[in-house]
Amino acid sequence: MSSRLAELKPETRPLEQERDAELATRSLGKDERAFRELVQRYSGLVYNIIYRMTNNRELSEEMTQEAFMKAYKNLRTYDTARPFRPWLLRIASNATLSELRKRGRHQATSLDELQESGFSVENEPNRHIQPGHGDEISTSLERSEASQQVLKAMDKLDPRYKQALLLRYQQDLSYEEVAEALEVPLNTVRTWLRRGLEKLRDEVKELAI
Amino acid sequence: MSTLPPSCDDARERILTSLDGKGDKPLTHLEHCPDCRAYAGEMADILGHLRAIESEPLPDGLTDRIMDRVAQEEAAPKVVPLARRLLSRKYASIAAATLLVALAVPLMLRPGVPGTSQQVARAPRQVEQTSPSAKTAPVKAEKKPSTDSATEAVPSVAAKTAEQSSTSVTAALPADATVSHTKKPIATPKKATPVRKVPARSVRATAIAQAPAQTTQATDAAEQMLASALPQEAFAAEQEGDVYYDPLSEFVGF
C-alpha cells in the first residue's frame, strides 16, 4: 500500500515521467533538476525554430540560451493549466523576431549556409546509400535540391508566415498550439498557413526558373 | 485569392485542410477544375518538403551551458528594479501617507478655518500668561535670526502644543481677534526673518479671560515645551508680550 502511495508522489517518479506543468512548478521552487529536464525536452525544438529563422548556428545557440533564461525568470507567469510548449515557444519566437528586427533585416540564407546546414547533400540522411543504388541516390539528390530550394524560398517569406509553417509542418504543433505560441487567433493561423504555403510555392517556382 | 471564383477559393481551403489530415478533398470540384487540381499537386509537394526538413543537431553541451546560466542567475544577488521597489507595499503605504499629509496641510492652513495654523499658532501665546513659570524668563527679547538652530525644533513642538490646546483655546477667542489676525499678509518662505510683531496684548487678555479652566493643564504642558524649544530671547519676548515669535512661521512659510 505504501509503495503504491509512493508511486503517486511526484517527487518519487522519474523526472522523465513528470508532466511539463509539474516540472515547471518544481522549477519555480528552485529545483534545478526539474528545469534541466524541461531544457532537455525542449532545447532541440527551440534551437531548431530559431535556427530556421536566423540561419546562424552561433546566434541560434545564444538565442536558445536566452529563451530558456527568460522562461526561467518568468516561470511565475506560466499558467500550469495550459500547455508549456507553446508558452516556451512564444518566448523564443518573440525573442527571435525582436533580435531579427534589431539586426535590421531578416537574414537571407545563402547557398553556402544551406550547404553548411543539415540539408547539404553530404548530410542527407540517405547519404549512406551504397553504390549500385543509382536511382535512390538520384532521388535523394533531387529531394535534397528541392529541400534546399524550399528552405531558400522560405527566407523570402514574412517571418510570421515562416514561423507558422515551421511550427505546424516541421514541429508538428497543432493549430491551437501555433495560435498560442504566436499569440494570434486560430483563424489568423489558418490564414497565415495558407498564405505562407502559396507564397512559398510561388517563390520555389521563381527559384526554379 | 480574392480573384478566385468563390467555388475555387472554398475548394482550395478544403484541399489544404485535407492535406493537413483534417478533412476530405473536394473531389467533385477537382474533377472539373484543372487549376485547382494543379494547386492540390503543388501544395502536396511543398508540404512534403516542409515535413521532410530534418532537425538541426543540437550543439554539444547546450543543456549544460543553459543550466550554468541558471545557476549563475540563482547565485547572483537579486537586484530589484527601482520602479518595482517603489511599487512595493511598504513604499506605496509611505507614499500614500505622504500624499495624505500633502493634501491635508494646505487645508489645515487655510485662513479662517477653525483649528487652522493661524489659530494654532496663537495657542502658545495664550499659554505664557496663564503659566507662572513663564514670568521667570530672564532675558530681554530680541529678534532672532531664522537660522538659529534652536528655532528649528519649534514647529513640531508648536504643532504638539496646538494639538493639545487649539480646540478649546480657539473657541474662546473673540471673533474680531481671529479676523484681524488672518488678514495679515503672508510672507514668502524665502524671507529672512519670519518674526512678526503682533499686538497681542488685547487679544491675549480677552482670550485668557474667556478661556475655560480646563485649558490650564494643557497650556502648562505646552508652555514647558515651548520654553525648552524656543531661544531664550524669543521666549522672554513672548512673556513680555511686545513681540510675538511665531514658531510656525519657518515651518509653513508664513
Tab-separated table of C-alpha atoms in Angstrom:
chain	number	residue	atom	x	y	z
A	1	MET	CA	0.000	0.000	0.000
A	2	SER	CA	2.715	2.432	0.997
A	3	SER	CA	4.691	1.663	-2.138
A	4	ARG	CA	1.621	2.486	-4.206
A	5	LEU	CA	1.304	5.771	-2.450
A	6	ALA	CA	4.949	6.432	-3.065
A	7	GLU	CA	4.363	5.866	-6.768
A	8	LEU	CA	1.778	8.612	-6.763
A	9	LYS	CA	4.065	11.172	-5.190
A	10	PRO	CA	5.557	13.398	-7.877
A	11	GLU	CA	8.932	13.528	-6.101
A	12	THR	CA	9.359	9.788	-6.364
A	13	ARG	CA	8.550	9.492	-10.052
A	14	PRO	CA	11.348	9.691	-12.602
A	15	LEU	CA	11.595	13.195	-13.969
A	16	GLU	CA	11.041	11.907	-17.499
A	17	GLN	CA	7.512	10.940	-16.497
A	18	GLU	CA	6.663	14.263	-14.984
A	19	ARG	CA	4.250	16.493	-16.808
A	20	ASP	CA	5.618	19.797	-18.039
A	21	ALA	CA	3.446	21.742	-15.634
A	22	GLU	CA	4.738	19.758	-12.669
A	23	LEU	CA	8.308	20.294	-13.754
A	24	ALA	CA	7.634	23.991	-14.169
A	25	THR	CA	6.147	24.165	-10.694
A	26	ARG	CA	9.131	22.382	-9.230
A	27	SER	CA	11.485	24.643	-11.164
A	28	LEU	CA	9.759	27.598	-9.613
A	29	GLY	CA	10.672	26.087	-6.254
A	30	LYS	CA	14.346	26.255	-7.316
A	31	ASP	CA	14.517	22.587	-8.310
A	32	GLU	CA	17.231	22.830	-10.950
A	33	ARG	CA	16.895	19.179	-11.896
A	34	ALA	CA	13.310	19.788	-12.906
A	35	PHE	CA	14.270	22.735	-15.058
A	36	ARG	CA	17.091	20.723	-16.614
A	37	GLU	CA	14.522	18.142	-17.651
A	38	LEU	CA	12.472	20.867	-19.349
A	39	VAL	CA	15.580	22.116	-21.109
A	40	GLN	CA	16.376	18.618	-22.305
A	41	ARG	CA	12.841	18.171	-23.563
A	42	TYR	CA	12.570	21.387	-25.497
A	43	SER	CA	16.003	22.745	-26.301
A	44	GLY	CA	16.009	20.872	-29.617
A	45	LEU	CA	12.664	22.330	-30.622
A	46	VAL	CA	13.583	25.851	-29.568
A	47	TYR	CA	17.015	25.679	-31.181
A	48	ASN	CA	15.609	24.403	-34.471
A	49	ILE	CA	12.907	27.025	-34.749
A	50	ILE	CA	15.434	29.753	-34.027
A	51	TYR	CA	17.975	28.266	-36.393
A	52	ARG	CA	15.486	28.113	-39.255
A	53	MET	CA	14.617	31.721	-38.589
A	54	THR	CA	18.169	33.040	-38.341
A	55	ASN	CA	20.249	30.527	-40.340
A	56	ASN	CA	23.067	31.167	-37.937
A	57	ARG	CA	24.236	28.482	-35.525
A	58	GLU	CA	26.071	30.754	-33.129
A	59	LEU	CA	23.202	33.181	-32.884
A	60	SER	CA	20.749	30.323	-32.543
A	61	GLU	CA	22.591	28.911	-29.575
A	62	GLU	CA	22.800	32.303	-27.971
A	63	MET	CA	19.105	32.912	-28.578
A	64	THR	CA	18.189	29.465	-27.274
A	65	GLN	CA	20.038	30.150	-24.049
A	66	GLU	CA	18.354	33.496	-23.822
A	67	ALA	CA	14.916	31.996	-24.404
A	68	PHE	CA	15.386	29.456	-21.609
A	69	MET	CA	16.719	32.099	-19.257
A	70	LYS	CA	13.704	34.267	-19.947
A	71	ALA	CA	11.460	31.284	-19.390
A	72	TYR	CA	13.204	30.510	-16.101
A	73	LYS	CA	12.921	34.068	-14.874
A	74	ASN	CA	9.274	34.258	-15.879
A	75	LEU	CA	8.098	30.863	-14.706
A	76	ARG	CA	5.835	32.664	-12.268
A	77	THR	CA	3.774	33.925	-15.188
A	78	TYR	CA	3.259	30.465	-16.673
A	79	ASP	CA	-0.255	29.157	-16.179
A	80	THR	CA	0.163	25.486	-15.298
A	81	ALA	CA	-3.346	24.759	-16.555
A	82	ARG	CA	-2.113	25.450	-20.099
A	83	PRO	CA	0.465	23.605	-22.168
A	84	PHE	CA	4.066	24.532	-21.531
A	85	ARG	CA	5.402	24.052	-25.066
A	86	PRO	CA	3.521	26.941	-26.743
A	87	TRP	CA	4.337	29.182	-23.795
A	88	LEU	CA	8.035	28.460	-24.197
A	89	LEU	CA	7.865	28.814	-27.973
A	90	ARG	CA	6.165	32.174	-27.591
A	91	ILE	CA	9.118	33.390	-25.568
A	92	ALA	CA	11.547	32.006	-28.136
A	93	SER	CA	9.545	33.413	-31.018
A	94	ASN	CA	9.308	36.886	-29.546
A	95	ALA	CA	12.987	36.894	-28.682
A	96	THR	CA	13.897	35.793	-32.204
A	97	LEU	CA	11.693	38.294	-34.008
A	98	SER	CA	12.976	41.011	-31.712
A	99	GLU	CA	16.571	40.053	-32.460
A	100	LEU	CA	15.906	39.969	-36.195
A	101	ARG	CA	14.313	43.398	-36.029
A	102	LYS	CA	17.251	44.659	-34.030
A	103	ARG	CA	19.590	43.428	-36.690
A	104	GLY	CA	17.534	45.308	-39.216
A	105	ARG	CA	16.863	42.540	-41.617
A	106	HIS	CA	15.593	39.073	-41.938
A	107	GLN	CA	18.799	37.295	-42.697
A	108	ALA	CA	18.678	35.651	-46.053
A	109	THR	CA	20.092	32.227	-46.361
A	110	SER	CA	22.964	31.890	-48.712
A	111	LEU	CA	23.514	28.667	-50.542
A	112	ASP	CA	26.750	28.233	-48.630
A	113	GLU	CA	24.944	28.471	-45.322
A	114	LEU	CA	22.389	25.982	-46.541
A	115	GLN	CA	25.060	23.534	-47.569
A	116	GLU	CA	26.659	24.048	-44.207
A	117	SER	CA	23.394	23.115	-42.597
A	118	GLY	CA	21.913	19.693	-42.168
A	119	PHE	CA	20.420	19.915	-45.607
A	120	SER	CA	23.615	19.641	-47.550
A	121	VAL	CA	23.937	16.698	-49.863
A	122	GLU	CA	26.646	15.209	-47.701
A	123	ASN	CA	24.491	15.363	-44.621
A	124	GLU	CA	21.357	13.973	-46.122
A	125	PRO	CA	20.051	11.019	-44.153
A	126	ASN	CA	20.304	8.830	-47.275
A	127	ARG	CA	23.972	9.613	-47.845
A	128	HIS	CA	24.939	6.143	-46.695
A	129	ILE	CA	23.198	4.523	-49.632
A	130	GLN	CA	25.684	2.165	-51.168
A	131	PRO	CA	26.850	2.357	-54.789
A	132	GLY	CA	24.693	0.340	-57.048
A	133	HIS	CA	21.551	2.067	-55.975
A	134	GLY	CA	21.773	4.789	-58.612
A	135	ASP	CA	18.098	5.581	-58.715
A	136	GLU	CA	17.912	6.070	-54.978
A	137	ILE	CA	20.951	8.359	-54.984
A	138	SER	CA	19.441	10.367	-57.785
A	139	THR	CA	16.145	10.633	-55.925
A	140	SER	CA	17.996	11.642	-52.793
A	141	LEU	CA	19.871	14.378	-54.636
A	142	GLU	CA	16.689	15.666	-56.183
A	143	ARG	CA	14.994	15.677	-52.837
A	144	SER	CA	17.918	17.463	-51.301
A	145	GLU	CA	17.910	20.100	-54.014
A	146	ALA	CA	14.181	20.564	-53.614
A	147	SER	CA	14.575	20.911	-49.860
A	148	GLN	CA	17.258	23.495	-50.345
A	149	GLN	CA	15.026	25.403	-52.682
A	150	VAL	CA	12.172	25.265	-50.234
A	151	LEU	CA	14.382	26.485	-47.427
A	152	LYS	CA	15.781	29.245	-49.572
A	153	ALA	CA	12.289	30.256	-50.610
A	154	MET	CA	11.206	30.293	-47.000
A	155	ASP	CA	13.658	33.039	-46.234
A	156	LYS	CA	11.709	35.297	-48.536
A	157	LEU	CA	8.560	34.843	-46.539
A	158	ASP	CA	7.205	37.166	-43.931
A	159	PRO	CA	8.748	35.935	-40.649
A	160	ARG	CA	5.286	35.390	-39.184
A	161	TYR	CA	4.294	33.075	-42.042
A	162	LYS	CA	7.615	31.306	-41.765
A	163	GLN	CA	7.226	30.712	-38.067
A	164	ALA	CA	3.708	29.412	-38.528
A	165	LEU	CA	4.810	26.994	-41.252
A	166	LEU	CA	7.763	25.724	-39.230
A	167	LEU	CA	5.735	25.220	-36.063
A	168	ARG	CA	2.915	23.480	-37.874
A	169	TYR	CA	4.711	21.408	-40.506
A	170	GLN	CA	8.208	20.932	-39.181
A	171	GLN	CA	7.498	20.657	-35.467
A	172	ASP	CA	4.001	19.253	-35.846
A	173	LEU	CA	2.290	21.590	-33.394
A	174	SER	CA	-1.495	21.706	-33.539
A	175	TYR	CA	-3.240	24.786	-34.903
A	176	GLU	CA	-4.205	25.697	-31.351
A	177	GLU	CA	-0.624	25.430	-30.137
A	178	VAL	CA	0.621	27.528	-33.051
A	179	ALA	CA	-2.007	30.140	-32.217
A	180	GLU	CA	-0.890	30.192	-28.607
A	181	ALA	CA	2.796	30.294	-29.470
A	182	LEU	CA	2.343	33.179	-31.872
A	183	GLU	CA	-0.313	34.900	-29.755
A	184	VAL	CA	-2.822	35.175	-32.573
A	185	PRO	CA	-6.361	33.841	-33.057
A	186	LEU	CA	-6.902	30.439	-34.618
A	187	ASN	CA	-8.314	31.910	-37.833
A	188	THR	CA	-5.220	34.050	-38.212
A	189	VAL	CA	-3.104	30.915	-38.024
A	190	ARG	CA	-5.180	29.318	-40.802
A	191	THR	CA	-4.801	32.423	-42.931
A	192	TRP	CA	-1.058	32.653	-42.331
A	193	LEU	CA	-0.566	28.985	-43.134
A	194	ARG	CA	-2.481	29.210	-46.389
A	195	ARG	CA	-0.806	32.450	-47.472
A	196	GLY	CA	2.566	31.113	-46.377
A	197	LEU	CA	2.186	27.933	-48.387
A	198	GLU	CA	1.015	29.743	-51.506
A	199	LYS	CA	3.787	32.302	-51.248
A	200	LEU	CA	6.282	29.510	-50.716
A	201	ARG	CA	5.052	27.741	-53.827
A	202	ASP	CA	5.458	30.938	-55.842
A	203	GLU	CA	8.970	31.522	-54.518
A	204	VAL	CA	10.027	27.961	-55.259
A	205	LYS	CA	8.744	28.350	-58.813
A	206	GLU	CA	10.735	31.548	-59.217
A	207	LEU	CA	13.893	29.927	-57.924
A	208	ALA	CA	13.427	27.016	-60.321
A	209	ILE	CA	13.311	29.273	-63.364
B	1	MET	CA	-7.020	34.561	-53.664
B	2	SER	CA	-9.617	37.225	-53.986
B	3	THR	CA	-9.577	36.849	-57.779
B	4	LEU	CA	-10.575	33.231	-57.497
B	5	PRO	CA	-14.156	32.238	-58.022
B	6	PRO	CA	-15.774	31.521	-54.652
B	7	SER	CA	-16.039	27.859	-55.517
B	8	CYS	CA	-12.268	27.618	-56.191
B	9	ASP	CA	-11.402	29.620	-53.090
B	10	ASP	CA	-13.505	27.327	-50.989
B	11	ALA	CA	-12.115	24.245	-52.741
B	12	ARG	CA	-8.524	25.318	-52.040
B	13	GLU	CA	-9.287	25.834	-48.416
B	14	ARG	CA	-10.608	22.289	-48.320
B	15	ILE	CA	-7.591	20.998	-50.238
B	16	LEU	CA	-5.244	22.409	-47.611
B	17	THR	CA	-7.389	21.088	-44.810
B	18	SER	CA	-7.385	17.622	-46.346
B	19	LEU	CA	-3.596	17.767	-46.865
B	20	ASP	CA	-3.390	18.548	-43.174
B	21	GLY	CA	-5.290	15.352	-42.488
B	22	LYS	CA	-8.383	17.119	-41.251
B	23	GLY	CA	-10.965	16.636	-43.967
B	24	ASP	CA	-11.824	15.283	-47.377
B	25	LYS	CA	-10.682	16.640	-50.721
B	26	PRO	CA	-13.316	18.459	-52.796
B	27	LEU	CA	-13.296	15.667	-55.343
B	28	THR	CA	-16.225	16.856	-57.412
B	29	HIS	CA	-14.668	20.289	-57.833
B	30	LEU	CA	-11.272	18.859	-58.678
B	31	GLU	CA	-12.761	16.719	-61.457
B	32	HIS	CA	-13.949	19.831	-63.241
B	33	CYS	CA	-11.214	22.389	-62.324
B	34	PRO	CA	-7.709	21.790	-63.726
B	35	ASP	CA	-6.315	24.862	-61.882
B	36	CYS	CA	-7.348	23.509	-58.532
B	37	ARG	CA	-6.021	20.077	-59.445
B	38	ALA	CA	-2.652	21.672	-60.190
B	39	TYR	CA	-2.893	23.616	-56.948
B	40	ALA	CA	-3.544	20.449	-54.977
B	41	GLY	CA	-0.467	18.792	-56.523
B	42	GLU	CA	1.812	21.766	-55.838
B	43	MET	CA	0.663	22.110	-52.283
B	44	ALA	CA	1.187	18.418	-51.653
B	45	ASP	CA	4.793	18.769	-52.909
B	46	ILE	CA	5.526	21.841	-50.818
B	47	LEU	CA	4.100	20.250	-47.699
B	48	GLY	CA	6.080	17.091	-48.378
B	49	HIS	CA	9.300	19.126	-48.481
B	50	LEU	CA	8.425	21.080	-45.393
B	51	ARG	CA	7.718	17.968	-43.414
B	52	ALA	CA	10.925	16.414	-44.679
B	53	ILE	CA	13.038	19.133	-43.138
B	54	GLU	CA	15.381	17.433	-40.783
B	55	SER	CA	16.046	18.740	-37.347
B	56	GLU	CA	19.316	20.533	-36.870
B	57	PRO	CA	21.522	18.689	-34.367
B	58	LEU	CA	21.899	20.480	-31.061
B	59	PRO	CA	25.314	21.929	-30.255
B	60	ASP	CA	27.179	19.763	-27.751
B	61	GLY	CA	26.792	20.825	-24.156
B	62	LEU	CA	23.978	23.297	-24.813
B	63	THR	CA	21.888	21.985	-21.923
B	64	ASP	CA	24.831	22.322	-19.542
B	65	ARG	CA	25.518	25.849	-20.683
B	66	ILE	CA	21.898	26.803	-20.143
B	67	MET	CA	21.941	25.247	-16.681
B	68	ASP	CA	25.197	27.052	-15.877
B	69	ARG	CA	23.468	30.301	-16.652
B	70	VAL	CA	20.538	29.307	-14.471
B	71	ALA	CA	22.958	28.572	-11.616
B	72	GLN	CA	24.638	31.947	-12.133
B	73	GLU	CA	21.253	33.613	-12.103
B	74	GLU	CA	20.421	31.940	-8.824
B	75	ALA	CA	23.777	32.818	-7.289
B	76	ALA	CA	23.665	36.453	-8.353
B	77	PRO	CA	22.283	38.915	-5.830
B	78	LYS	CA	18.770	39.910	-6.703
B	79	VAL	CA	18.540	43.464	-7.924
B	80	VAL	CA	15.001	44.672	-7.737
B	81	PRO	CA	14.286	47.423	-10.236
B	82	LEU	CA	13.622	50.819	-8.699
B	83	ALA	CA	10.144	51.008	-10.186
B	84	ARG	CA	9.215	47.691	-8.603
B	85	ARG	CA	10.659	48.777	-5.271
B	86	LEU	CA	8.665	51.945	-5.417
B	87	LEU	CA	5.581	49.936	-6.116
B	88	SER	CA	6.149	47.611	-3.205
B	89	ARG	CA	3.549	47.721	-0.457
B	90	LYS	CA	5.864	49.274	2.067
B	91	TYR	CA	6.771	52.212	-0.129
B	92	ALA	CA	3.273	52.504	-1.502
B	93	SER	CA	1.937	52.978	2.009
B	94	ILE	CA	4.591	55.596	2.764
B	95	ALA	CA	3.750	57.377	-0.471
B	96	ALA	CA	0.052	57.268	0.365
B	97	ALA	CA	0.689	58.721	3.819
B	98	THR	CA	2.875	61.478	2.363
B	99	LEU	CA	0.213	62.306	-0.183
B	100	LEU	CA	-2.401	62.455	2.520
B	101	VAL	CA	-0.312	64.856	4.557
B	102	ALA	CA	0.464	66.952	1.494
B	103	LEU	CA	-3.245	67.277	0.804
B	104	ALA	CA	-4.233	67.848	4.405
B	105	VAL	CA	-1.677	70.533	5.332
B	106	PRO	CA	-2.865	73.201	2.863
B	107	LEU	CA	-6.409	72.606	4.021
B	108	MET	CA	-5.359	72.986	7.628
B	109	LEU	CA	-3.525	76.197	6.850
B	110	ARG	CA	-6.412	77.919	5.107
B	111	PRO	CA	-7.150	81.186	6.866
B	112	GLY	CA	-10.328	81.453	8.838
B	113	VAL	CA	-10.846	77.766	9.262
B	114	PRO	CA	-11.278	76.763	12.916
B	115	GLY	CA	-8.261	74.878	14.210
B	116	THR	CA	-6.029	76.160	11.437
B	117	SER	CA	-2.428	77.215	11.825
B	118	GLN	CA	-3.270	80.850	12.351
B	119	GLN	CA	-5.194	79.974	15.425
B	120	VAL	CA	-2.973	77.080	16.261
B	121	ALA	CA	-0.006	79.394	16.301
B	122	ARG	CA	-1.713	81.610	18.810
B	123	ALA	CA	-2.115	78.820	21.280
B	124	PRO	CA	1.339	79.176	22.844
B	125	ARG	CA	0.806	82.911	23.054
B	126	GLN	CA	-2.039	82.350	25.434
B	127	VAL	CA	-0.069	79.807	27.320
B	128	GLU	CA	2.573	82.088	28.627
B	129	GLN	CA	0.249	84.377	30.505
B	130	THR	CA	-1.509	81.599	32.305
B	131	SER	CA	1.692	79.939	33.407
B	132	PRO	CA	3.552	81.162	36.446
B	133	SER	CA	6.893	79.751	35.296
B	134	ALA	CA	6.864	81.984	32.289
B	135	LYS	CA	7.224	85.023	34.461
B	136	THR	CA	10.731	83.937	35.390
B	137	ALA	CA	12.144	84.206	31.910
B	138	PRO	CA	15.278	86.248	32.399
B	139	VAL	CA	16.391	87.633	29.062
B	140	LYS	CA	15.085	90.626	27.168
B	141	ALA	CA	13.627	89.803	23.865
B	142	GLU	CA	15.424	90.464	20.635
B	143	LYS	CA	14.660	89.384	17.167
B	144	LYS	CA	16.207	86.074	16.488
B	145	PRO	CA	17.503	85.135	13.043
B	146	SER	CA	15.616	82.305	11.495
B	147	THR	CA	18.786	80.321	11.088
B	148	ASP	CA	19.109	79.815	14.819
B	149	SER	CA	19.371	76.144	15.443
B	150	ALA	CA	17.070	76.260	18.405
B	151	THR	CA	14.212	77.551	16.298
B	152	GLU	CA	14.360	74.542	14.051
B	153	ALA	CA	12.881	72.457	16.763
B	154	VAL	CA	9.989	74.803	17.254
B	155	PRO	CA	7.494	73.743	14.607
B	156	SER	CA	6.988	70.249	15.877
B	157	VAL	CA	6.674	71.476	19.412
B	158	ALA	CA	4.216	74.098	18.362
B	159	ALA	CA	2.240	71.527	16.457
B	160	LYS	CA	2.080	69.323	19.540
B	161	THR	CA	1.047	72.247	21.614
B	162	ALA	CA	-1.600	73.119	19.115
B	163	GLU	CA	-2.979	69.616	19.217
B	164	GLN	CA	-3.342	69.811	22.943
B	165	SER	CA	-4.873	73.203	23.242
B	166	SER	CA	-6.143	74.552	19.966
B	167	THR	CA	-9.717	73.371	20.183
B	168	SER	CA	-10.675	74.914	23.451
B	169	VAL	CA	-8.487	77.968	23.108
B	170	THR	CA	-9.670	78.978	19.686
B	171	ALA	CA	-13.204	78.533	20.796
B	172	ALA	CA	-12.526	81.094	23.490
B	173	LEU	CA	-11.028	83.687	21.172
B	174	PRO	CA	-13.151	86.642	20.179
B	175	ALA	CA	-14.222	86.708	16.568
B	176	ASP	CA	-12.580	90.072	15.847
B	177	ALA	CA	-9.217	88.796	17.021
B	178	THR	CA	-9.338	85.911	14.604
B	179	VAL	CA	-10.350	88.107	11.713
B	180	SER	CA	-7.681	90.713	12.298
B	181	HIS	CA	-5.024	88.059	12.539
B	182	THR	CA	-5.981	86.250	9.400
B	183	LYS	CA	-5.877	89.474	7.401
B	184	LYS	CA	-2.127	89.731	7.919
B	185	PRO	CA	-0.193	89.359	4.645
B	186	ILE	CA	1.502	86.051	4.089
B	187	ALA	CA	5.262	86.250	3.712
B	188	THR	CA	7.113	84.147	1.162
B	189	PRO	CA	9.132	81.245	2.593
B	190	LYS	CA	12.448	82.720	1.444
B	191	LYS	CA	12.224	85.889	3.500
B	192	ALA	CA	14.961	86.247	6.023
B	193	THR	CA	13.344	86.730	9.401
B	194	PRO	CA	9.938	85.216	9.820
B	195	VAL	CA	9.315	87.103	13.049
B	196	ARG	CA	6.145	89.062	13.356
B	197	LYS	CA	5.083	91.705	15.749
B	198	VAL	CA	1.575	91.142	16.821
B	199	PRO	CA	-0.334	93.465	19.061
B	200	ALA	CA	-1.196	90.523	21.110
B	201	ARG	CA	-1.966	92.057	24.455
B	202	SER	CA	-5.604	92.779	23.961
B	203	VAL	CA	-6.273	89.555	22.126
B	204	ARG	CA	-4.453	87.581	24.729
B	205	ALA	CA	-6.116	89.188	27.645
B	206	THR	CA	-9.544	88.682	26.171
B	207	ALA	CA	-8.854	85.107	25.270
B	208	ILE	CA	-7.493	84.235	28.666
B	209	ALA	CA	-10.349	85.858	30.412
B	210	GLN	CA	-12.765	83.759	28.413
B	211	ALA	CA	-10.791	80.548	28.312
B	212	PRO	CA	-12.336	77.688	30.194
B	213	ALA	CA	-10.479	76.333	33.157
B	214	GLN	CA	-9.864	73.017	31.511
B	215	THR	CA	-7.275	74.546	29.213
B	216	THR	CA	-4.920	75.303	32.092
B	217	GLN	CA	-3.394	71.852	32.224
B	218	ALA	CA	-2.811	71.699	28.519
B	219	THR	CA	-1.330	75.154	28.372
B	220	ASP	CA	1.087	74.414	31.192
B	221	ALA	CA	2.433	71.465	29.296
B	222	ALA	CA	2.615	73.489	26.123
B	223	GLU	CA	4.470	76.240	27.854
B	224	GLN	CA	7.102	73.904	29.198
B	225	MET	CA	7.667	72.500	25.777
B	226	LEU	CA	7.841	75.935	24.260
B	227	ALA	CA	10.264	77.163	26.879
B	228	SER	CA	12.619	74.332	26.161
B	229	ALA	CA	12.408	74.742	22.409
B	230	LEU	CA	12.425	78.492	21.893
B	231	PRO	CA	15.558	80.579	22.191
B	232	GLN	CA	15.572	82.371	25.462
B	233	GLU	CA	15.272	85.812	23.905
B	234	ALA	CA	12.296	84.877	21.880
B	235	PHE	CA	10.624	83.192	24.763
B	236	ALA	CA	11.190	86.183	27.026
B	237	ALA	CA	9.712	88.425	24.380
B	238	GLU	CA	6.717	86.191	24.296
B	239	GLN	CA	6.308	86.587	28.022
B	240	GLU	CA	6.514	90.315	27.831
B	241	GLY	CA	4.002	90.431	25.118
B	242	ASP	CA	5.630	93.014	22.892
B	243	VAL	CA	6.943	90.615	20.277
B	244	TYR	CA	5.231	87.518	19.175
B	245	TYR	CA	7.580	84.932	17.800
B	246	ASP	CA	5.537	82.755	15.596
B	247	PRO	CA	7.203	79.327	15.652
B	248	LEU	CA	5.205	78.036	12.724
B	249	SER	CA	6.409	80.843	10.525
B	250	GLU	CA	9.520	78.993	9.493
B	251	PHE	CA	7.748	75.740	9.027
B	252	VAL	CA	4.921	76.845	6.812
B	253	GLY	CA	6.486	79.925	5.327
B	254	PHE	CA	4.248	82.473	6.948
